[in-house]
Amino acid sequence: MKSPSPDDRPPPAGRIRTACVLCWASPATSLGLLAGLLTMSSGGRVFRHRHTLEFCGGFSDWFLGRIAHASAMTLGHVILGRTPADLDRTRLHEWVHVRQYERWGPAFLPAYLLASGWLWMRGRDCYRENPFEVEAFADDARRERERRSGGGDGPCQFET
């Protein structure tokens, strides 16, 4: 395998920033890797996309279908999906959550759960009205508008 030329590698500051972002999100990523290990040990599959690992099938399919009632979910730099098609369909939405983990770090999961709990206690939709989901769905809507106007998806604005 050919090593990248110096021109292909990010500058040192970019590599340092990437390392810091990965560490900042690492508590949740560790939970995701544990779920990924359970997924792989139960017949699941793994894929790599940019700075994320995506797991589907096995434990992920069971957990998302029976416990979380979702087709995909993000834990740091790990995305769990029920099937490869679910991962493909939700990838850009889930990458918004990856960026949120990169901003919020270890506070993301508690903040997400507190926001959902607060909404639930007030009789509101604890998923669709969660501010973190509102941001992700707004990004979905923006991409759909661009697609319909002929702008296409373009490159994902993944921060790392």
PDB file of C-alpha atoms in Angstrom:
ATOM      1  CA  MET A   1       0.000   0.000   0.000  1.00  0.00           C
ATOM      2  CA  LYS A   2       1.392   3.354  -1.034  1.00  0.00           C
ATOM      3  CA  SER A   3       1.810   5.858   1.779  1.00  0.00           C
ATOM      4  CA  PRO A   4       0.223   9.246   1.140  1.00  0.00           C
ATOM      5  CA  SER A   5       2.449  11.949  -0.209  1.00  0.00           C
ATOM      6  CA  PRO A   6       2.991  14.983   2.015  1.00  0.00           C
ATOM      7  CA  ASP A   7       0.567  16.922  -0.208  1.00  0.00           C
ATOM      8  CA  ASP A   8      -2.229  14.367   0.442  1.00  0.00           C
ATOM      9  CA  ARG A   9      -2.048  14.562   4.228  1.00  0.00           C
ATOM     10  CA  PRO A  10      -3.847  17.257   6.221  1.00  0.00           C
ATOM     11  CA  PRO A  11      -1.581  19.919   7.707  1.00  0.00           C
ATOM     12  CA  PRO A  12      -0.347  19.243  11.259  1.00  0.00           C
ATOM     13  CA  ALA A  13      -2.878  21.677  12.755  1.00  0.00           C
ATOM     14  CA  GLY A  14      -5.673  19.780  10.991  1.00  0.00           C
ATOM     15  CA  ARG A  15      -4.423  16.457  12.325  1.00  0.00           C
ATOM     16  CA  ILE A  16      -4.181  17.876  15.850  1.00  0.00           C
ATOM     17  CA  ARG A  17      -7.698  19.309  15.592  1.00  0.00           C
ATOM     18  CA  THR A  18      -9.028  15.966  14.333  1.00  0.00           C
ATOM     19  CA  ALA A  19      -7.361  14.145  17.237  1.00  0.00           C
ATOM     20  CA  CYS A  20      -8.840  16.616  19.734  1.00  0.00           C
ATOM     21  CA  VAL A  21     -12.337  16.282  18.245  1.00  0.00           C
ATOM     22  CA  LEU A  22     -12.116  12.482  18.298  1.00  0.00           C
ATOM     23  CA  CYS A  23     -11.006  12.550  21.960  1.00  0.00           C
ATOM     24  CA  TRP A  24     -13.725  15.064  22.934  1.00  0.00           C
ATOM     25  CA  ALA A  25     -16.422  12.736  21.570  1.00  0.00           C
ATOM     26  CA  SER A  26     -14.685   9.564  22.788  1.00  0.00           C
ATOM     27  CA  PRO A  27     -16.850   8.800  25.858  1.00  0.00           C
ATOM     28  CA  ALA A  28     -19.893   8.311  23.619  1.00  0.00           C
ATOM     29  CA  THR A  29     -17.777   6.688  20.920  1.00  0.00           C
ATOM     30  CA  SER A  30     -16.695   4.120  23.532  1.00  0.00           C
ATOM     31  CA  LEU A  31     -20.350   3.229  24.138  1.00  0.00           C
ATOM     32  CA  GLY A  32     -20.826   2.979  20.376  1.00  0.00           C
ATOM     33  CA  LEU A  33     -17.820   0.693  20.038  1.00  0.00           C
ATOM     34  CA  LEU A  34     -19.219  -1.540  22.775  1.00  0.00           C
ATOM     35  CA  ALA A  35     -22.507  -1.742  20.846  1.00  0.00           C
ATOM     36  CA  GLY A  36     -20.449  -2.385  17.704  1.00  0.00           C
ATOM     37  CA  LEU A  37     -18.614  -5.249  19.401  1.00  0.00           C
ATOM     38  CA  LEU A  38     -21.959  -6.759  20.426  1.00  0.00           C
ATOM     39  CA  THR A  39     -23.190  -6.249  16.862  1.00  0.00           C
ATOM     40  CA  MET A  40     -20.176  -7.978  15.321  1.00  0.00           C
ATOM     41  CA  SER A  41     -20.328 -10.855  17.809  1.00  0.00           C
ATOM     42  CA  SER A  42     -23.989 -11.420  16.887  1.00  0.00           C
ATOM     43  CA  GLY A  43     -23.493 -11.595  13.119  1.00  0.00           C
ATOM     44  CA  GLY A  44     -23.582  -7.886  12.294  1.00  0.00           C
ATOM     45  CA  ARG A  45     -21.510  -5.923   9.811  1.00  0.00           C
ATOM     46  CA  VAL A  46     -19.252  -2.881  10.011  1.00  0.00           C
ATOM     47  CA  PHE A  47     -18.460  -0.140   7.484  1.00  0.00           C
ATOM     48  CA  ARG A  48     -16.182   2.897   7.639  1.00  0.00           C
ATOM     49  CA  HIS A  49     -17.279   6.268   6.259  1.00  0.00           C
ATOM     50  CA  ARG A  50     -14.965   9.213   6.853  1.00  0.00           C
ATOM     51  CA  HIS A  51     -14.324   9.409  10.605  1.00  0.00           C
ATOM     52  CA  THR A  52     -17.250   7.171  11.544  1.00  0.00           C
ATOM     53  CA  LEU A  53     -17.758   3.458  11.954  1.00  0.00           C
ATOM     54  CA  GLU A  54     -21.198   2.152  11.040  1.00  0.00           C
ATOM     55  CA  PHE A  55     -22.562  -1.104  12.441  1.00  0.00           C
ATOM     56  CA  CYS A  56     -25.737  -2.883  11.369  1.00  0.00           C
ATOM     57  CA  GLY A  57     -27.521  -6.180  11.867  1.00  0.00           C
ATOM     58  CA  GLY A  58     -27.159  -8.412  14.913  1.00  0.00           C
ATOM     59  CA  PHE A  59     -27.348  -6.530  18.196  1.00  0.00           C
ATOM     60  CA  SER A  60     -27.833  -3.151  16.459  1.00  0.00           C
ATOM     61  CA  ASP A  61     -30.901  -4.430  14.617  1.00  0.00           C
ATOM     62  CA  TRP A  62     -32.325  -5.912  17.826  1.00  0.00           C
ATOM     63  CA  PHE A  63     -31.579  -2.843  19.983  1.00  0.00           C
ATOM     64  CA  LEU A  64     -32.869  -0.296  17.490  1.00  0.00           C
ATOM     65  CA  GLY A  65     -35.965  -2.316  16.650  1.00  0.00           C
ATOM     66  CA  ARG A  66     -37.026  -3.368  20.140  1.00  0.00           C
ATOM     67  CA  ILE A  67     -35.559  -0.810  22.529  1.00  0.00           C
ATOM     68  CA  ALA A  68     -34.890   2.461  20.688  1.00  0.00           C
ATOM     69  CA  HIS A  69     -37.607   2.088  18.017  1.00  0.00           C
ATOM     70  CA  ALA A  70     -35.368   3.751  15.435  1.00  0.00           C
ATOM     71  CA  SER A  71     -33.693   2.821  12.176  1.00  0.00           C
ATOM     72  CA  ALA A  72     -30.362   4.416  13.183  1.00  0.00           C
ATOM     73  CA  MET A  73     -28.664   6.093  16.117  1.00  0.00           C
ATOM     74  CA  THR A  74     -25.355   7.853  16.713  1.00  0.00           C
ATOM     75  CA  LEU A  75     -22.964   7.408  19.632  1.00  0.00           C
ATOM     76  CA  GLY A  76     -19.983   9.712  19.122  1.00  0.00           C
ATOM     77  CA  HIS A  77     -18.243   8.612  15.931  1.00  0.00           C
ATOM     78  CA  VAL A  78     -20.212   5.354  15.749  1.00  0.00           C
ATOM     79  CA  ILE A  79     -23.509   5.009  13.901  1.00  0.00           C
ATOM     80  CA  LEU A  80     -25.733   2.018  14.585  1.00  0.00           C
ATOM     81  CA  GLY A  81     -28.273   1.005  11.960  1.00  0.00           C
ATOM     82  CA  ARG A  82     -30.732  -1.815  11.566  1.00  0.00           C
ATOM     83  CA  THR A  83     -29.689  -2.575   7.955  1.00  0.00           C
ATOM     84  CA  PRO A  84     -27.184  -1.282   5.376  1.00  0.00           C
ATOM     85  CA  ALA A  85     -30.120   0.432   3.616  1.00  0.00           C
ATOM     86  CA  ASP A  86     -31.045   2.217   6.862  1.00  0.00           C
ATOM     87  CA  LEU A  87     -27.458   3.417   7.222  1.00  0.00           C
ATOM     88  CA  ASP A  88     -27.439   4.711   3.632  1.00  0.00           C
ATOM     89  CA  ARG A  89     -30.793   6.456   4.072  1.00  0.00           C
ATOM     90  CA  THR A  90     -29.971   8.114   7.419  1.00  0.00           C
ATOM     91  CA  ARG A  91     -26.224   8.757   7.031  1.00  0.00           C
ATOM     92  CA  LEU A  92     -26.361  12.512   6.428  1.00  0.00           C
ATOM     93  CA  HIS A  93     -28.882  12.987   9.254  1.00  0.00           C
ATOM     94  CA  GLU A  94     -26.695  10.955  11.606  1.00  0.00           C
ATOM     95  CA  TRP A  95     -23.611  12.945  10.569  1.00  0.00           C
ATOM     96  CA  VAL A  96     -25.358  16.032  11.966  1.00  0.00           C
ATOM     97  CA  HIS A  97     -25.413  14.200  15.298  1.00  0.00           C
ATOM     98  CA  VAL A  98     -21.705  13.333  14.882  1.00  0.00           C
ATOM     99  CA  ARG A  99     -21.006  17.074  14.536  1.00  0.00           C
ATOM    100  CA  GLN A 100     -23.155  17.701  17.626  1.00  0.00           C
ATOM    101  CA  TYR A 101     -21.052  15.186  19.593  1.00  0.00           C
ATOM    102  CA  GLU A 102     -17.957  16.993  18.314  1.00  0.00           C
ATOM    103  CA  ARG A 103     -19.300  20.285  19.701  1.00  0.00           C
ATOM    104  CA  TRP A 104     -20.841  19.041  22.961  1.00  0.00           C
ATOM    105  CA  GLY A 105     -18.463  16.177  23.772  1.00  0.00           C
ATOM    106  CA  PRO A 106     -19.367  14.235  26.922  1.00  0.00           C
ATOM    107  CA  ALA A 107     -22.266  16.623  27.626  1.00  0.00           C
ATOM    108  CA  PHE A 108     -24.158  15.615  24.466  1.00  0.00           C
ATOM    109  CA  LEU A 109     -25.897  12.464  25.740  1.00  0.00           C
ATOM    110  CA  PRO A 110     -27.068  14.047  29.024  1.00  0.00           C
ATOM    111  CA  ALA A 111     -28.188  17.206  27.167  1.00  0.00           C
ATOM    112  CA  TYR A 112     -30.081  15.160  24.570  1.00  0.00           C
ATOM    113  CA  LEU A 113     -31.786  13.036  27.232  1.00  0.00           C
ATOM    114  CA  LEU A 114     -32.620  16.056  29.416  1.00  0.00           C
ATOM    115  CA  ALA A 115     -34.138  17.886  26.437  1.00  0.00           C
ATOM    116  CA  SER A 116     -36.226  14.822  25.567  1.00  0.00           C
ATOM    117  CA  GLY A 117     -37.301  14.365  29.194  1.00  0.00           C
ATOM    118  CA  TRP A 118     -38.299  18.011  29.516  1.00  0.00           C
ATOM    119  CA  LEU A 119     -40.361  17.818  26.333  1.00  0.00           C
ATOM    120  CA  TRP A 120     -41.995  14.543  27.429  1.00  0.00           C
ATOM    121  CA  MET A 121     -42.951  16.013  30.830  1.00  0.00           C
ATOM    122  CA  ARG A 122     -44.600  18.927  29.034  1.00  0.00           C
ATOM    123  CA  GLY A 123     -46.593  16.599  26.771  1.00  0.00           C
ATOM    124  CA  ARG A 124     -44.545  17.457  23.683  1.00  0.00           C
ATOM    125  CA  ASP A 125     -42.907  15.217  21.073  1.00  0.00           C
ATOM    126  CA  CYS A 126     -39.650  14.248  22.798  1.00  0.00           C
ATOM    127  CA  TYR A 127     -38.077  13.166  19.486  1.00  0.00           C
ATOM    128  CA  ARG A 128     -39.213  15.581  16.765  1.00  0.00           C
ATOM    129  CA  GLU A 129     -39.098  18.629  19.041  1.00  0.00           C
ATOM    130  CA  ASN A 130     -35.740  17.801  20.641  1.00  0.00           C
ATOM    131  CA  PRO A 131     -33.451  20.709  19.632  1.00  0.00           C
ATOM    132  CA  PHE A 132     -30.750  18.288  18.485  1.00  0.00           C
ATOM    133  CA  GLU A 133     -33.221  16.526  16.193  1.00  0.00           C
ATOM    134  CA  VAL A 134     -34.666  19.862  15.046  1.00  0.00           C
ATOM    135  CA  GLU A 135     -31.167  20.792  13.827  1.00  0.00           C
ATOM    136  CA  ALA A 136     -30.722  17.440  12.068  1.00  0.00           C
ATOM    137  CA  PHE A 137     -34.180  17.560  10.433  1.00  0.00           C
ATOM    138  CA  ALA A 138     -33.552  21.162   9.321  1.00  0.00           C
ATOM    139  CA  ASP A 139     -30.377  19.955   7.617  1.00  0.00           C
ATOM    140  CA  ASP A 140     -32.394  17.148   5.969  1.00  0.00           C
ATOM    141  CA  ALA A 141     -34.950  19.703   4.718  1.00  0.00           C
ATOM    142  CA  ARG A 142     -32.216  22.022   3.405  1.00  0.00           C
ATOM    143  CA  ARG A 143     -30.617  19.171   1.435  1.00  0.00           C
ATOM    144  CA  GLU A 144     -34.015  18.163   0.029  1.00  0.00           C
ATOM    145  CA  ARG A 145     -34.685  21.763  -1.116  1.00  0.00           C
ATOM    146  CA  GLU A 146     -31.261  21.860  -2.783  1.00  0.00           C
ATOM    147  CA  ARG A 147     -31.884  18.512  -4.454  1.00  0.00           C
ATOM    148  CA  ARG A 148     -35.264  19.649  -5.807  1.00  0.00           C
ATOM    149  CA  SER A 149     -33.821  22.915  -7.092  1.00  0.00           C
ATOM    150  CA  GLY A 150     -31.084  21.028  -8.935  1.00  0.00           C
ATOM    151  CA  GLY A 151     -28.347  21.829  -6.436  1.00  0.00           C
ATOM    152  CA  GLY A 152     -27.802  18.195  -5.458  1.00  0.00           C
ATOM    153  CA  ASP A 153     -26.429  17.016  -2.163  1.00  0.00           C
ATOM    154  CA  GLY A 154     -22.918  18.277  -2.732  1.00  0.00           C
ATOM    155  CA  PRO A 155     -20.192  17.334  -0.292  1.00  0.00           C
ATOM    156  CA  CYS A 156     -21.167  16.710   3.298  1.00  0.00           C
ATOM    157  CA  GLN A 157     -19.935  19.448   5.603  1.00  0.00           C
ATOM    158  CA  PHE A 158     -18.271  16.972   7.952  1.00  0.00           C
ATOM    159  CA  GLU A 159     -16.056  18.946  10.312  1.00  0.00           C
ATOM    160  CA  THR A 160     -13.134  16.606  10.844  1.00  0.00           C
TER     161      THR A 160
END
